[in-house]
Amino acid sequence: MDFLNQSGSRQQPKIRMRGPSGDPSDPSPLFDDTSSVVNKHGHGDVGKGPDAYPGQAFLSDPMSNLAMAYGSSLATHGKEMMDKNLDRFVPISKLKYYFAVDTVYVGKKLGLLVFPYMHENWEVSYQQDTPVAPRFDINAPDLYIPVMGFITYVLVAGLALGTQNRFSPEILGIQASSALVWLIIEVLAVLLSLYLVTVNTDLTTIDLVAFSGYKYVGMIVGVVAGLVFGRMGYYLSLLWCCVSIFVFTIRTLRLKILSEAAAEGRLVRGAKNQLRMYLTMAIAAAQPVFMYWLTFHLVR
């Protein structure tokens, strides 16, 4: 409402200002000015509401918290299911046993693979019906030497091809894949033979992979000798390693495939035991064949 002063002119009503910018003669401001107040974190966003911090509003939402809890529970359950199914097809706990090696074991096992003739006791040691770890028993199969032997064989093959100006990534890949495929074929053939002969043995697929992978040691020795001494050195060293791996395989598998009577050194009788003996010799004889087939083209 407009007011008239004594001179008759209109006079605007006095508006009371808030804060220190108002009339200093005003003794009692209606409201305190909080626009310049800074919170304890140094932000001046007081009064802006949840739109100032979208993440804070999201976390404060009960439905969001419920969704996060459900997602975390679902991820944990999925991980447990994956570990259970993975252990069913790939026994992770059993693989740890085959890699339980140390430097002393590796050195002794490499010596046994190259010089198996003086070794007498080939039985695997047990503790409470469980085989001891490879680092405690030189006769126990392991996967460390076969895996490292395979990798070293591929590297040595690349070196041999490079010295002959025949190296290429494609040829090296073919070399590695062919060696792996032949290893798988060998293991599958042994498993099929054991099934057809109906042999009751404690040999596992991992054991067969380990025994089949030991031949890479002799292959590496043969290729390196060929690079240093030529083809004659290759043939002599490979011949020695072939005989060694044959003896090693015979003496190792006979305790697994043959009957208990054969393991104790008594005469093997019966058609079934004879068939098992032939199978053991066939597996041992296949090792030198693969060793020559996978290395002869690397030395010229």
PDB file of C-alpha atoms in Angstrom:
ATOM      1  CA  MET A   1       0.000   0.000   0.000  1.00  0.00           C
ATOM      2  CA  ASP A   2       1.313   3.439  -0.853  1.00  0.00           C
ATOM      3  CA  PHE A   3       1.437   6.149   1.795  1.00  0.00           C
ATOM      4  CA  LEU A   4       1.159   9.889   1.353  1.00  0.00           C
ATOM      5  CA  ASN A   5       3.581  12.196   3.121  1.00  0.00           C
ATOM      6  CA  GLN A   6       2.741  15.628   4.319  1.00  0.00           C
ATOM      7  CA  SER A   7       3.690  17.194   0.968  1.00  0.00           C
ATOM      8  CA  GLY A   8       1.203  14.960  -0.797  1.00  0.00           C
ATOM      9  CA  SER A   9       3.700  12.818  -2.674  1.00  0.00           C
ATOM     10  CA  ARG A  10       3.615   9.069  -2.564  1.00  0.00           C
ATOM     11  CA  GLN A  11       6.087   7.386  -0.199  1.00  0.00           C
ATOM     12  CA  GLN A  12       7.271   3.799  -0.620  1.00  0.00           C
ATOM     13  CA  PRO A  13       7.120   1.603   2.476  1.00  0.00           C
ATOM     14  CA  LYS A  14      10.375   0.842   4.157  1.00  0.00           C
ATOM     15  CA  ILE A  15      11.572  -2.686   3.506  1.00  0.00           C
ATOM     16  CA  ARG A  16      13.547  -4.308   6.258  1.00  0.00           C
ATOM     17  CA  MET A  17      16.791  -5.791   4.801  1.00  0.00           C
ATOM     18  CA  ARG A  18      18.301  -9.026   6.049  1.00  0.00           C
ATOM     19  CA  GLY A  19      21.894  -9.438   7.098  1.00  0.00           C
ATOM     20  CA  PRO A  20      24.687  -6.954   7.413  1.00  0.00           C
ATOM     21  CA  SER A  21      23.792  -5.264   4.108  1.00  0.00           C
ATOM     22  CA  GLY A  22      20.595  -3.839   5.668  1.00  0.00           C
ATOM     23  CA  ASP A  23      20.100  -0.626   7.521  1.00  0.00           C
ATOM     24  CA  PRO A  24      22.611  -0.451  10.370  1.00  0.00           C
ATOM     25  CA  SER A  25      20.003   1.355  12.448  1.00  0.00           C
ATOM     26  CA  ASP A  26      17.799  -1.792  12.298  1.00  0.00           C
ATOM     27  CA  PRO A  27      18.362  -3.475  15.675  1.00  0.00           C
ATOM     28  CA  SER A  28      16.685  -6.798  15.053  1.00  0.00           C
ATOM     29  CA  PRO A  29      17.057  -8.554  11.658  1.00  0.00           C
ATOM     30  CA  LEU A  30      14.396 -11.105  11.022  1.00  0.00           C
ATOM     31  CA  PHE A  31      16.744 -13.849   9.701  1.00  0.00           C
ATOM     32  CA  ASP A  32      20.465 -14.505   9.857  1.00  0.00           C
ATOM     33  CA  ASP A  33      22.389 -14.544   6.597  1.00  0.00           C
ATOM     34  CA  THR A  34      23.814 -18.073   6.163  1.00  0.00           C
ATOM     35  CA  SER A  35      24.739 -17.804   2.503  1.00  0.00           C
ATOM     36  CA  SER A  36      28.423 -17.292   3.308  1.00  0.00           C
ATOM     37  CA  VAL A  37      28.647 -20.036   5.931  1.00  0.00           C
ATOM     38  CA  VAL A  38      31.110 -22.775   4.967  1.00  0.00           C
ATOM     39  CA  ASN A  39      30.659 -26.289   6.330  1.00  0.00           C
ATOM     40  CA  LYS A  40      33.394 -28.156   8.112  1.00  0.00           C
ATOM     41  CA  HIS A  41      34.595 -29.819   4.891  1.00  0.00           C
ATOM     42  CA  GLY A  42      35.210 -26.481   3.209  1.00  0.00           C
ATOM     43  CA  HIS A  43      32.179 -26.579   0.893  1.00  0.00           C
ATOM     44  CA  GLY A  44      29.716 -23.771   0.526  1.00  0.00           C
ATOM     45  CA  ASP A  45      26.930 -25.929  -0.851  1.00  0.00           C
ATOM     46  CA  VAL A  46      24.712 -25.863   2.218  1.00  0.00           C
ATOM     47  CA  GLY A  47      21.096 -25.783   1.270  1.00  0.00           C
ATOM     48  CA  LYS A  48      21.555 -27.035  -2.265  1.00  0.00           C
ATOM     49  CA  GLY A  49      19.861 -30.336  -1.500  1.00  0.00           C
ATOM     50  CA  PRO A  50      20.682 -33.822  -2.805  1.00  0.00           C
ATOM     51  CA  ASP A  51      21.301 -32.498  -6.322  1.00  0.00           C
ATOM     52  CA  ALA A  52      24.653 -31.075  -5.162  1.00  0.00           C
ATOM     53  CA  TYR A  53      26.064 -34.621  -4.647  1.00  0.00           C
ATOM     54  CA  PRO A  54      24.427 -37.215  -6.933  1.00  0.00           C
ATOM     55  CA  GLY A  55      26.559 -40.064  -5.522  1.00  0.00           C
ATOM     56  CA  GLN A  56      25.505 -39.168  -1.989  1.00  0.00           C
ATOM     57  CA  ALA A  57      21.874 -39.247  -2.992  1.00  0.00           C
ATOM     58  CA  PHE A  58      22.426 -42.607  -4.705  1.00  0.00           C
ATOM     59  CA  LEU A  59      24.024 -44.140  -1.626  1.00  0.00           C
ATOM     60  CA  SER A  60      21.293 -42.807   0.601  1.00  0.00           C
ATOM     61  CA  ASP A  61      18.641 -44.523  -1.503  1.00  0.00           C
ATOM     62  CA  PRO A  62      17.494 -47.751   0.239  1.00  0.00           C
ATOM     63  CA  MET A  63      16.758 -49.438  -3.075  1.00  0.00           C
ATOM     64  CA  SER A  64      20.304 -48.717  -4.273  1.00  0.00           C
ATOM     65  CA  ASN A  65      21.785 -50.235  -1.132  1.00  0.00           C
ATOM     66  CA  LEU A  66      19.624 -53.313  -1.576  1.00  0.00           C
ATOM     67  CA  ALA A  67      20.732 -53.655  -5.209  1.00  0.00           C
ATOM     68  CA  MET A  68      24.387 -53.347  -4.242  1.00  0.00           C
ATOM     69  CA  ALA A  69      24.036 -55.985  -1.529  1.00  0.00           C
ATOM     70  CA  TYR A  70      22.248 -58.319  -3.929  1.00  0.00           C
ATOM     71  CA  GLY A  71      24.932 -57.811  -6.599  1.00  0.00           C
ATOM     72  CA  SER A  72      27.723 -58.545  -4.131  1.00  0.00           C
ATOM     73  CA  SER A  73      25.960 -61.710  -2.968  1.00  0.00           C
ATOM     74  CA  LEU A  74      25.391 -62.816  -6.552  1.00  0.00           C
ATOM     75  CA  ALA A  75      29.068 -62.266  -7.435  1.00  0.00           C
ATOM     76  CA  THR A  76      30.214 -64.284  -4.416  1.00  0.00           C
ATOM     77  CA  HIS A  77      27.854 -67.126  -5.250  1.00  0.00           C
ATOM     78  CA  GLY A  78      28.994 -67.117  -8.886  1.00  0.00           C
ATOM     79  CA  LYS A  79      32.644 -67.301  -7.847  1.00  0.00           C
ATOM     80  CA  GLU A  80      31.927 -70.284  -5.590  1.00  0.00           C
ATOM     81  CA  MET A  81      30.072 -72.074  -8.378  1.00  0.00           C
ATOM     82  CA  MET A  82      32.886 -71.376 -10.849  1.00  0.00           C
ATOM     83  CA  ASP A  83      35.535 -72.680  -8.443  1.00  0.00           C
ATOM     84  CA  LYS A  84      33.508 -75.829  -7.820  1.00  0.00           C
ATOM     85  CA  ASN A  85      32.936 -76.573 -11.518  1.00  0.00           C
ATOM     86  CA  LEU A  86      36.510 -75.668 -12.426  1.00  0.00           C
ATOM     87  CA  ASP A  87      37.869 -78.063  -9.811  1.00  0.00           C
ATOM     88  CA  ARG A  88      35.620 -80.764 -11.256  1.00  0.00           C
ATOM     89  CA  PHE A  89      37.208 -80.555 -14.707  1.00  0.00           C
ATOM     90  CA  VAL A  90      40.634 -79.172 -13.771  1.00  0.00           C
ATOM     91  CA  PRO A  91      41.654 -80.461 -10.323  1.00  0.00           C
ATOM     92  CA  ILE A  92      43.476 -77.404  -9.060  1.00  0.00           C
ATOM     93  CA  SER A  93      44.153 -78.997  -5.665  1.00  0.00           C
ATOM     94  CA  LYS A  94      45.798 -81.993  -7.331  1.00  0.00           C
ATOM     95  CA  LEU A  95      47.873 -79.806  -9.634  1.00  0.00           C
ATOM     96  CA  LYS A  96      49.475 -78.198  -6.592  1.00  0.00           C
ATOM     97  CA  TYR A  97      50.888 -81.609  -5.652  1.00  0.00           C
ATOM     98  CA  TYR A  98      52.602 -82.022  -9.035  1.00  0.00           C
ATOM     99  CA  PHE A  99      54.265 -78.612  -8.763  1.00  0.00           C
ATOM    100  CA  ALA A 100      55.491 -79.110  -5.189  1.00  0.00           C
ATOM    101  CA  VAL A 101      59.172 -79.301  -6.192  1.00  0.00           C
ATOM    102  CA  ASP A 102      62.403 -77.616  -5.205  1.00  0.00           C
ATOM    103  CA  THR A 103      65.831 -77.115  -6.740  1.00  0.00           C
ATOM    104  CA  VAL A 104      67.292 -80.277  -5.242  1.00  0.00           C
ATOM    105  CA  TYR A 105      64.482 -82.421  -6.610  1.00  0.00           C
ATOM    106  CA  VAL A 106      64.744 -80.900 -10.083  1.00  0.00           C
ATOM    107  CA  GLY A 107      68.497 -81.522 -10.209  1.00  0.00           C
ATOM    108  CA  LYS A 108      68.177 -85.135  -9.064  1.00  0.00           C
ATOM    109  CA  LYS A 109      65.251 -85.835 -11.396  1.00  0.00           C
ATOM    110  CA  LEU A 110      67.103 -84.451 -14.413  1.00  0.00           C
ATOM    111  CA  GLY A 111      70.050 -86.672 -13.539  1.00  0.00           C
ATOM    112  CA  LEU A 112      67.713 -89.652 -13.206  1.00  0.00           C
ATOM    113  CA  LEU A 113      66.193 -88.984 -16.625  1.00  0.00           C
ATOM    114  CA  VAL A 114      69.595 -88.937 -18.297  1.00  0.00           C
ATOM    115  CA  PHE A 115      71.309 -91.635 -16.150  1.00  0.00           C
ATOM    116  CA  PRO A 116      68.634 -94.049 -14.886  1.00  0.00           C
ATOM    117  CA  TYR A 117      70.837 -97.146 -14.942  1.00  0.00           C
ATOM    118  CA  MET A 118      72.252 -97.005 -11.406  1.00  0.00           C
ATOM    119  CA  HIS A 119      68.958 -96.196  -9.687  1.00  0.00           C
ATOM    120  CA  GLU A 120      67.555 -99.161  -7.742  1.00  0.00           C
ATOM    121  CA  ASN A 121      64.458 -98.190  -5.757  1.00  0.00           C
ATOM    122  CA  TRP A 122      61.694 -97.008  -8.106  1.00  0.00           C
ATOM    123  CA  GLU A 123      58.735 -97.234  -5.728  1.00  0.00           C
ATOM    124  CA  VAL A 124      56.847 -94.077  -4.803  1.00  0.00           C
ATOM    125  CA  SER A 125      56.806 -93.325  -1.078  1.00  0.00           C
ATOM    126  CA  TYR A 126      53.460 -93.004   0.695  1.00  0.00           C
ATOM    127  CA  GLN A 127      52.390 -91.357   3.913  1.00  0.00           C
ATOM    128  CA  GLN A 128      49.010 -92.468   5.284  1.00  0.00           C
ATOM    129  CA  ASP A 129      47.897 -93.862   1.896  1.00  0.00           C
ATOM    130  CA  THR A 130      48.849 -90.574   0.195  1.00  0.00           C
ATOM    131  CA  PRO A 131      51.943 -90.182  -1.995  1.00  0.00           C
ATOM    132  CA  VAL A 132      54.440 -87.737  -0.608  1.00  0.00           C
ATOM    133  CA  ALA A 133      55.203 -84.528  -2.463  1.00  0.00           C
ATOM    134  CA  PRO A 134      57.728 -84.762  -5.308  1.00  0.00           C
ATOM    135  CA  ARG A 135      60.284 -82.664  -3.438  1.00  0.00           C
ATOM    136  CA  PHE A 136      60.498 -85.451  -0.857  1.00  0.00           C
ATOM    137  CA  ASP A 137      60.589 -88.374  -3.325  1.00  0.00           C
ATOM    138  CA  ILE A 138      62.549 -88.477  -6.565  1.00  0.00           C
ATOM    139  CA  ASN A 139      60.299 -91.266  -7.900  1.00  0.00           C
ATOM    140  CA  ALA A 140      57.132 -89.167  -7.658  1.00  0.00           C
ATOM    141  CA  PRO A 141      55.846 -87.729 -10.949  1.00  0.00           C
ATOM    142  CA  ASP A 142      55.757 -83.966 -11.346  1.00  0.00           C
ATOM    143  CA  LEU A 143      54.591 -81.452 -13.917  1.00  0.00           C
ATOM    144  CA  TYR A 144      57.240 -78.798 -13.372  1.00  0.00           C
ATOM    145  CA  ILE A 145      59.907 -80.534 -15.463  1.00  0.00           C
ATOM    146  CA  PRO A 146      57.507 -81.430 -18.344  1.00  0.00           C
ATOM    147  CA  VAL A 147      56.079 -77.888 -18.521  1.00  0.00           C
ATOM    148  CA  MET A 148      59.465 -76.185 -18.342  1.00  0.00           C
ATOM    149  CA  GLY A 149      60.860 -78.798 -20.737  1.00  0.00           C
ATOM    150  CA  PHE A 150      58.145 -78.030 -23.281  1.00  0.00           C
ATOM    151  CA  ILE A 151      58.762 -74.279 -23.075  1.00  0.00           C
ATOM    152  CA  THR A 152      62.533 -74.747 -23.313  1.00  0.00           C
ATOM    153  CA  TYR A 153      62.119 -77.096 -26.261  1.00  0.00           C
ATOM    154  CA  VAL A 154      60.125 -74.450 -28.149  1.00  0.00           C
ATOM    155  CA  LEU A 155      62.790 -71.822 -27.404  1.00  0.00           C
ATOM    156  CA  VAL A 156      65.632 -74.128 -28.451  1.00  0.00           C
ATOM    157  CA  ALA A 157      63.739 -75.012 -31.625  1.00  0.00           C
ATOM    158  CA  GLY A 158      63.433 -71.308 -32.418  1.00  0.00           C
ATOM    159  CA  LEU A 159      67.168 -70.896 -31.826  1.00  0.00           C
ATOM    160  CA  ALA A 160      67.972 -73.820 -34.111  1.00  0.00           C
ATOM    161  CA  LEU A 161      65.718 -72.474 -36.849  1.00  0.00           C
ATOM    162  CA  GLY A 162      67.238 -69.034 -36.456  1.00  0.00           C
ATOM    163  CA  THR A 163      70.782 -70.314 -36.967  1.00  0.00           C
ATOM    164  CA  GLN A 164      69.601 -71.863 -40.237  1.00  0.00           C
ATOM    165  CA  ASN A 165      67.796 -68.698 -41.400  1.00  0.00           C
ATOM    166  CA  ARG A 166      64.495 -70.548 -41.289  1.00  0.00           C
ATOM    167  CA  PHE A 167      62.942 -68.798 -38.311  1.00  0.00           C
ATOM    168  CA  SER A 168      59.531 -67.194 -38.490  1.00  0.00           C
ATOM    169  CA  PRO A 169      56.756 -66.786 -35.918  1.00  0.00           C
ATOM    170  CA  GLU A 170      54.477 -69.002 -37.991  1.00  0.00           C
ATOM    171  CA  ILE A 171      56.984 -71.875 -38.121  1.00  0.00           C
ATOM    172  CA  LEU A 172      57.674 -71.584 -34.397  1.00  0.00           C
ATOM    173  CA  GLY A 173      53.942 -71.653 -33.682  1.00  0.00           C
ATOM    174  CA  ILE A 174      53.535 -74.744 -35.847  1.00  0.00           C
ATOM    175  CA  GLN A 175      56.424 -76.387 -34.008  1.00  0.00           C
ATOM    176  CA  ALA A 176      54.902 -75.703 -30.594  1.00  0.00           C
ATOM    177  CA  SER A 177      51.365 -76.700 -31.578  1.00  0.00           C
ATOM    178  CA  SER A 178      52.513 -79.927 -33.251  1.00  0.00           C
ATOM    179  CA  ALA A 179      54.473 -80.949 -30.154  1.00  0.00           C
ATOM    180  CA  LEU A 180      51.422 -80.267 -27.981  1.00  0.00           C
ATOM    181  CA  VAL A 181      49.074 -82.146 -30.296  1.00  0.00           C
ATOM    182  CA  TRP A 182      51.349 -85.200 -30.385  1.00  0.00           C
ATOM    183  CA  LEU A 183      51.500 -85.155 -26.590  1.00  0.00           C
ATOM    184  CA  ILE A 184      47.707 -85.126 -26.351  1.00  0.00           C
ATOM    185  CA  ILE A 185      47.414 -87.933 -28.910  1.00  0.00           C
ATOM    186  CA  GLU A 186      49.935 -90.006 -26.985  1.00  0.00           C
ATOM    187  CA  VAL A 187      48.107 -89.576 -23.673  1.00  0.00           C
ATOM    188  CA  LEU A 188      44.720 -90.392 -25.245  1.00  0.00           C
ATOM    189  CA  ALA A 189      46.164 -93.496 -26.911  1.00  0.00           C
ATOM    190  CA  VAL A 190      47.575 -94.731 -23.585  1.00  0.00           C
ATOM    191  CA  LEU A 191      44.259 -94.100 -21.820  1.00  0.00           C
ATOM    192  CA  LEU A 192      42.405 -96.034 -24.534  1.00  0.00           C
ATOM    193  CA  SER A 193      44.894 -98.902 -24.327  1.00  0.00           C
ATOM    194  CA  LEU A 194      44.550 -99.118 -20.547  1.00  0.00           C
ATOM    195  CA  TYR A 195      40.779 -99.188 -20.937  1.00  0.00           C
ATOM    196  CA  LEU A 196      40.861-101.938 -23.547  1.00  0.00           C
ATOM    197  CA  VAL A 197      43.269-104.045 -21.519  1.00  0.00           C
ATOM    198  CA  THR A 198      41.158-103.411 -18.379  1.00  0.00           C
ATOM    199  CA  VAL A 199      44.105-102.507 -16.198  1.00  0.00           C
ATOM    200  CA  ASN A 200      43.267-101.526 -12.649  1.00  0.00           C
ATOM    201  CA  THR A 201      45.904 -98.940 -11.862  1.00  0.00           C
ATOM    202  CA  ASP A 202      46.265 -95.767  -9.870  1.00  0.00           C
ATOM    203  CA  LEU A 203      47.689 -93.963 -12.883  1.00  0.00           C
ATOM    204  CA  THR A 204      45.852 -90.708 -13.547  1.00  0.00           C
ATOM    205  CA  THR A 205      45.729 -88.584 -16.661  1.00  0.00           C
ATOM    206  CA  ILE A 206      48.068 -86.096 -15.029  1.00  0.00           C
ATOM    207  CA  ASP A 207      50.548 -88.914 -14.316  1.00  0.00           C
ATOM    208  CA  LEU A 208      50.524 -89.880 -17.989  1.00  0.00           C
ATOM    209  CA  VAL A 209      51.070 -86.259 -19.019  1.00  0.00           C
ATOM    210  CA  ALA A 210      54.037 -86.095 -16.642  1.00  0.00           C
ATOM    211  CA  PHE A 211      55.628 -89.327 -17.878  1.00  0.00           C
ATOM    212  CA  SER A 212      55.048 -88.350 -21.502  1.00  0.00           C
ATOM    213  CA  GLY A 213      56.515 -84.900 -20.916  1.00  0.00           C
ATOM    214  CA  TYR A 214      59.813 -86.164 -19.513  1.00  0.00           C
ATOM    215  CA  LYS A 215      61.049 -86.886 -23.033  1.00  0.00           C
ATOM    216  CA  TYR A 216      61.437 -83.149 -23.680  1.00  0.00           C
ATOM    217  CA  VAL A 217      64.584 -83.246 -21.546  1.00  0.00           C
ATOM    218  CA  GLY A 218      66.282 -85.672 -23.949  1.00  0.00           C
ATOM    219  CA  MET A 219      65.006 -83.714 -26.943  1.00  0.00           C
ATOM    220  CA  ILE A 220      66.590 -80.516 -25.610  1.00  0.00           C
ATOM    221  CA  VAL A 221      69.898 -82.285 -24.985  1.00  0.00           C
ATOM    222  CA  GLY A 222      69.878 -83.682 -28.529  1.00  0.00           C
ATOM    223  CA  VAL A 223      69.102 -80.362 -30.234  1.00  0.00           C
ATOM    224  CA  VAL A 224      71.673 -78.435 -28.176  1.00  0.00           C
ATOM    225  CA  ALA A 225      74.321 -81.071 -28.925  1.00  0.00           C
ATOM    226  CA  GLY A 226      73.426 -80.785 -32.606  1.00  0.00           C
ATOM    227  CA  LEU A 227      73.844 -77.020 -32.534  1.00  0.00           C
ATOM    228  CA  VAL A 228      77.266 -77.322 -30.866  1.00  0.00           C
ATOM    229  CA  PHE A 229      78.733 -80.479 -32.422  1.00  0.00           C
ATOM    230  CA  GLY A 230      76.716 -80.921 -35.598  1.00  0.00           C
ATOM    231  CA  ARG A 231      74.589 -83.835 -36.738  1.00  0.00           C
ATOM    232  CA  MET A 232      76.944 -86.453 -35.321  1.00  0.00           C
ATOM    233  CA  GLY A 233      76.661 -84.914 -31.861  1.00  0.00           C
ATOM    234  CA  TYR A 234      72.904 -84.783 -32.287  1.00  0.00           C
ATOM    235  CA  TYR A 235      72.591 -88.473 -33.165  1.00  0.00           C
ATOM    236  CA  LEU A 236      74.913 -89.662 -30.396  1.00  0.00           C
ATOM    237  CA  SER A 237      73.317 -87.578 -27.651  1.00  0.00           C
ATOM    238  CA  LEU A 238      69.802 -88.340 -28.837  1.00  0.00           C
ATOM    239  CA  LEU A 239      70.568 -92.058 -28.941  1.00  0.00           C
ATOM    240  CA  TRP A 240      71.778 -91.931 -25.354  1.00  0.00           C
ATOM    241  CA  CYS A 241      68.722 -89.993 -24.211  1.00  0.00           C
ATOM    242  CA  CYS A 242      66.370 -92.330 -26.100  1.00  0.00           C
ATOM    243  CA  VAL A 243      67.808 -95.376 -24.354  1.00  0.00           C
ATOM    244  CA  SER A 244      67.671 -93.552 -21.009  1.00  0.00           C
ATOM    245  CA  ILE A 245      64.025 -92.534 -21.369  1.00  0.00           C
ATOM    246  CA  PHE A 246      63.144 -96.070 -22.471  1.00  0.00           C
ATOM    247  CA  VAL A 247      64.719 -97.552 -19.337  1.00  0.00           C
ATOM    248  CA  PHE A 248      63.183 -94.871 -17.147  1.00  0.00           C
ATOM    249  CA  THR A 249      59.676 -95.451 -18.536  1.00  0.00           C
ATOM    250  CA  ILE A 250      59.918 -99.240 -18.248  1.00  0.00           C
ATOM    251  CA  ARG A 251      61.079 -99.165 -14.645  1.00  0.00           C
ATOM    252  CA  THR A 252      58.545 -96.525 -13.651  1.00  0.00           C
ATOM    253  CA  LEU A 253      55.414 -97.832 -15.348  1.00  0.00           C
ATOM    254  CA  ARG A 254      55.957-101.498 -14.589  1.00  0.00           C
ATOM    255  CA  LEU A 255      55.059-100.781 -10.964  1.00  0.00           C
ATOM    256  CA  LYS A 256      51.868 -99.068 -12.118  1.00  0.00           C
ATOM    257  CA  ILE A 257      50.657-101.238 -14.979  1.00  0.00           C
ATOM    258  CA  LEU A 258      51.991-104.700 -14.242  1.00  0.00           C
ATOM    259  CA  SER A 259      50.611-106.865 -11.495  1.00  0.00           C
ATOM    260  CA  GLU A 260      51.910-106.869  -7.944  1.00  0.00           C
ATOM    261  CA  ALA A 261      53.780-110.070  -8.663  1.00  0.00           C
ATOM    262  CA  ALA A 262      55.699-108.382 -11.457  1.00  0.00           C
ATOM    263  CA  ALA A 263      56.422-105.405  -9.240  1.00  0.00           C
ATOM    264  CA  GLU A 264      58.000-107.741  -6.710  1.00  0.00           C
ATOM    265  CA  GLY A 265      60.221-109.266  -9.387  1.00  0.00           C
ATOM    266  CA  ARG A 266      58.469-112.623  -9.762  1.00  0.00           C
ATOM    267  CA  LEU A 267      57.721-114.235 -13.125  1.00  0.00           C
ATOM    268  CA  VAL A 268      54.803-112.694 -15.003  1.00  0.00           C
ATOM    269  CA  ARG A 269      52.337-115.345 -16.092  1.00  0.00           C
ATOM    270  CA  GLY A 270      48.970-115.332 -17.756  1.00  0.00           C
ATOM    271  CA  ALA A 271      47.769-113.769 -20.961  1.00  0.00           C
ATOM    272  CA  LYS A 272      46.505-110.648 -19.217  1.00  0.00           C
ATOM    273  CA  ASN A 273      49.808-109.951 -17.498  1.00  0.00           C
ATOM    274  CA  GLN A 274      51.666-110.582 -20.742  1.00  0.00           C
ATOM    275  CA  LEU A 275      49.418-108.074 -22.456  1.00  0.00           C
ATOM    276  CA  ARG A 276      50.155-105.543 -19.738  1.00  0.00           C
ATOM    277  CA  MET A 277      53.861-106.105 -20.165  1.00  0.00           C
ATOM    278  CA  TYR A 278      53.601-105.538 -23.922  1.00  0.00           C
ATOM    279  CA  LEU A 279      51.620-102.358 -23.288  1.00  0.00           C
ATOM    280  CA  THR A 280      54.310-101.068 -20.934  1.00  0.00           C
ATOM    281  CA  MET A 281      57.017-101.767 -23.495  1.00  0.00           C
ATOM    282  CA  ALA A 282      54.958-100.093 -26.233  1.00  0.00           C
ATOM    283  CA  ILE A 283      54.562 -96.936 -24.167  1.00  0.00           C
ATOM    284  CA  ALA A 284      58.291 -96.896 -23.444  1.00  0.00           C
ATOM    285  CA  ALA A 285      59.198 -97.553 -27.086  1.00  0.00           C
ATOM    286  CA  ALA A 286      56.969 -94.696 -28.263  1.00  0.00           C
ATOM    287  CA  GLN A 287      59.074 -92.136 -26.385  1.00  0.00           C
ATOM    288  CA  PRO A 288      62.200 -92.411 -28.628  1.00  0.00           C
ATOM    289  CA  VAL A 289      60.002 -92.326 -31.741  1.00  0.00           C
ATOM    290  CA  PHE A 290      58.431 -89.011 -30.705  1.00  0.00           C
ATOM    291  CA  MET A 291      61.824 -87.645 -29.646  1.00  0.00           C
ATOM    292  CA  TYR A 292      63.293 -88.258 -33.092  1.00  0.00           C
ATOM    293  CA  TRP A 293      60.170 -87.145 -34.979  1.00  0.00           C
ATOM    294  CA  LEU A 294      60.049 -83.766 -33.214  1.00  0.00           C
ATOM    295  CA  THR A 295      63.774 -82.948 -33.466  1.00  0.00           C
ATOM    296  CA  PHE A 296      65.355 -84.429 -36.599  1.00  0.00           C
ATOM    297  CA  HIS A 297      64.380 -81.461 -38.818  1.00  0.00           C
ATOM    298  CA  LEU A 298      65.893 -78.939 -36.395  1.00  0.00           C
ATOM    299  CA  VAL A 299      69.511 -80.006 -36.938  1.00  0.00           C
ATOM    300  CA  ARG A 300      71.255 -79.805 -40.323  1.00  0.00           C
TER     301      ARG A 300
END
